[in-house]
Each structure stands twice: as C-alpha cells, then as structure tokens.
C-alpha cells in the first residue's frame, strides 16, 4: 500500500514563498501522475498543478505564473514551489498520485497567506 507524506505548509505573508514536498513510500511501480490540489474553506477541491512521468505539466489558471511543480522520480517525490502568494491561496493543499490504476492522496498540509 503506497503512502504519501506531505511537508512544507505554514503561514506566510502575502508576496512570500513556500515550497511543498510530498514523498511516496511503498511504491515499486513508476508513478504516472503526480499533482497538487487545494481546498479552501467552503469551496470544492480544485487542481493546482499536475506533472506526468515524462515531465509535462499542467497548471490551474490562477497558478501558472506563480507556481512551479517538479518531481524527482528516483525519490518518488513531487514538489510545489509557490511564489508571490496571495491571501486567496490560503487552503489545505493535497498531494495526489496515480499509479497502477489507483488514486492516492496525502493527508493535506495547511497553507495560510496573511494580508
């Protein structure tokens, strides 16, 4: 059973930066898709960024110029570099991975951006 462990959330002022990490343990198969989602209070979970095993990336419209997703396949780890953070980026950020026709989610890490 694969397990995802996130780290890097916290409190930051508007305009600041944070880097999230998510490491997968227990997988012996290549991880096809790694991604980040977020959910703000009272809102639905939304996609933030996605990276395929070959390195192609997709971003949500409000994130593409400020966030960068990357992955280290040797470490089964995905990163999210978030710059120029805004109060509206405040949310719980969830790591997601798709491997062997199964979905895996992390427990979530809180990101709070103060104005």
Tab-separated table of C-alpha atoms in Angstrom:
chain	number	residue	atom	x	y	z
A	1	UNK	CA	0.000	0.000	0.000
A	2	UNK	CA	1.500	3.305	-1.076
A	3	UNK	CA	1.511	6.190	1.403
A	4	UNK	CA	2.002	9.898	0.708
A	5	UNK	CA	3.562	12.229	3.248
A	6	UNK	CA	3.429	15.975	2.699
A	7	UNK	CA	5.503	18.709	4.250
A	8	UNK	CA	6.264	22.388	3.839
A	9	UNK	CA	2.996	24.146	4.616
A	10	UNK	CA	2.733	27.039	7.031
A	11	UNK	CA	1.971	30.707	7.499
A	12	UNK	CA	3.447	33.275	5.132
A	13	UNK	CA	2.798	36.915	4.337
A	14	UNK	CA	1.343	37.964	1.016
A	15	UNK	CA	4.065	38.110	-1.614
A	16	UNK	CA	6.078	35.411	0.106
A	17	UNK	CA	7.018	31.912	-0.994
A	18	UNK	CA	6.608	28.354	0.210
A	19	UNK	CA	7.776	25.006	-1.100
A	20	UNK	CA	5.655	21.928	-0.558
A	21	UNK	CA	7.008	18.403	-0.784
A	22	UNK	CA	5.247	15.066	-0.991
A	23	UNK	CA	7.091	11.776	-0.781
A	24	UNK	CA	5.574	8.431	-1.665
A	25	UNK	CA	6.594	5.332	0.193
A	26	UNK	CA	5.791	1.754	-0.654
A	27	UNK	CA	5.589	2.069	-4.433
A	28	UNK	CA	7.704	-0.142	-6.614
A	29	UNK	CA	5.963	0.907	-9.821
A	30	UNK	CA	6.527	4.081	-11.835
A	31	UNK	CA	4.170	6.847	-10.732
A	32	UNK	CA	2.372	8.049	-13.831
A	33	UNK	CA	0.911	11.262	-12.475
A	34	UNK	CA	1.811	13.472	-9.536
A	35	UNK	CA	-0.274	16.506	-8.702
A	36	UNK	CA	-1.328	19.053	-6.130
A	37	UNK	CA	-4.894	20.024	-5.307
A	38	UNK	CA	-6.194	22.508	-2.799
A	39	UNK	CA	-9.367	23.118	-0.883
A	40	UNK	CA	-10.269	26.412	0.726
A	41	UNK	CA	-12.933	26.652	3.453
A	42	UNK	CA	-16.390	26.360	1.967
A	43	UNK	CA	-15.088	25.587	-1.506
A	44	UNK	CA	-14.608	22.484	-3.601
A	45	UNK	CA	-11.231	20.875	-4.009
A	46	UNK	CA	-9.525	22.244	-7.127
A	47	UNK	CA	-6.479	21.205	-9.149
A	48	UNK	CA	-3.379	23.318	-8.698
A	49	UNK	CA	-0.752	21.618	-10.838
A	50	UNK	CA	-0.024	18.254	-12.395
A	51	UNK	CA	3.118	16.632	-13.748
A	52	UNK	CA	3.327	13.492	-15.840
A	53	UNK	CA	6.087	10.933	-15.558
A	54	UNK	CA	7.706	12.367	-18.688
A	55	UNK	CA	7.784	15.857	-17.225
A	56	UNK	CA	4.879	17.556	-18.992
A	57	UNK	CA	2.985	19.889	-16.692
A	58	UNK	CA	-0.443	21.472	-16.379
A	59	UNK	CA	-1.486	24.338	-14.117
A	60	UNK	CA	-4.634	25.935	-12.870
A	61	UNK	CA	-5.284	29.291	-14.487
A	62	UNK	CA	-4.503	31.406	-11.451
A	63	UNK	CA	-1.337	29.495	-10.589
A	64	UNK	CA	0.606	29.058	-13.808
A	65	UNK	CA	2.658	32.220	-13.497
A	66	UNK	CA	3.409	31.850	-9.800
A	67	UNK	CA	3.634	28.128	-9.036
A	68	UNK	CA	6.053	25.504	-10.336
A	69	UNK	CA	5.567	21.767	-9.993
A	70	UNK	CA	8.504	19.394	-10.278
A	71	UNK	CA	9.266	15.788	-9.465
A	72	UNK	CA	12.156	13.549	-8.557
A	73	UNK	CA	11.347	10.101	-9.886
A	74	UNK	CA	14.260	8.486	-8.078
A	75	UNK	CA	12.841	9.705	-4.769
A	76	UNK	CA	9.147	9.297	-5.694
A	77	UNK	CA	8.705	12.910	-4.616
A	78	UNK	CA	6.765	15.820	-6.019
A	79	UNK	CA	7.368	19.470	-5.174
A	80	UNK	CA	5.330	22.636	-5.484
A	81	UNK	CA	7.200	25.919	-5.425
A	82	UNK	CA	4.749	28.724	-4.705
A	83	UNK	CA	5.834	32.328	-5.228
A	84	UNK	CA	4.027	35.649	-4.956
A	85	UNK	CA	1.480	34.096	-2.658
A	86	UNK	CA	-1.863	35.812	-2.179
A	87	UNK	CA	-4.415	35.577	0.636
A	88	UNK	CA	-6.717	33.725	-1.756
A	89	UNK	CA	-4.128	30.947	-1.968
A	90	UNK	CA	-4.996	30.046	1.614
A	91	UNK	CA	-6.166	26.428	1.626
A	92	UNK	CA	-5.318	22.897	2.563
A	93	UNK	CA	-3.023	21.549	-0.144
A	94	UNK	CA	-3.269	17.864	-1.000
A	95	UNK	CA	-0.765	15.726	-2.816
A	96	UNK	CA	-2.145	13.245	-5.353
A	97	UNK	CA	-0.525	10.392	-7.225
A	98	UNK	CA	-1.831	7.930	-9.791
A	99	UNK	CA	-0.094	4.612	-10.151
A	100	UNK	CA	-1.189	1.216	-11.392
A	101	UNK	CA	-4.774	2.390	-11.996
A	102	UNK	CA	-5.203	3.636	-8.417
A	103	UNK	CA	-5.548	7.068	-6.833
A	104	UNK	CA	-3.572	8.033	-3.748
A	105	UNK	CA	-3.985	11.153	-1.628
A	106	UNK	CA	-1.902	12.748	1.049
A	107	UNK	CA	-3.332	13.925	4.347
A	108	UNK	CA	-3.129	17.581	3.395
A	109	UNK	CA	-0.974	20.456	4.572
A	110	UNK	CA	-2.293	23.884	5.562
A	111	UNK	CA	-1.061	26.954	3.723
A	112	UNK	CA	-2.139	30.287	5.171
A	113	UNK	CA	-1.290	33.571	3.487
A	114	UNK	CA	-1.799	36.693	5.568
A	115	UNK	CA	-2.504	40.078	4.030
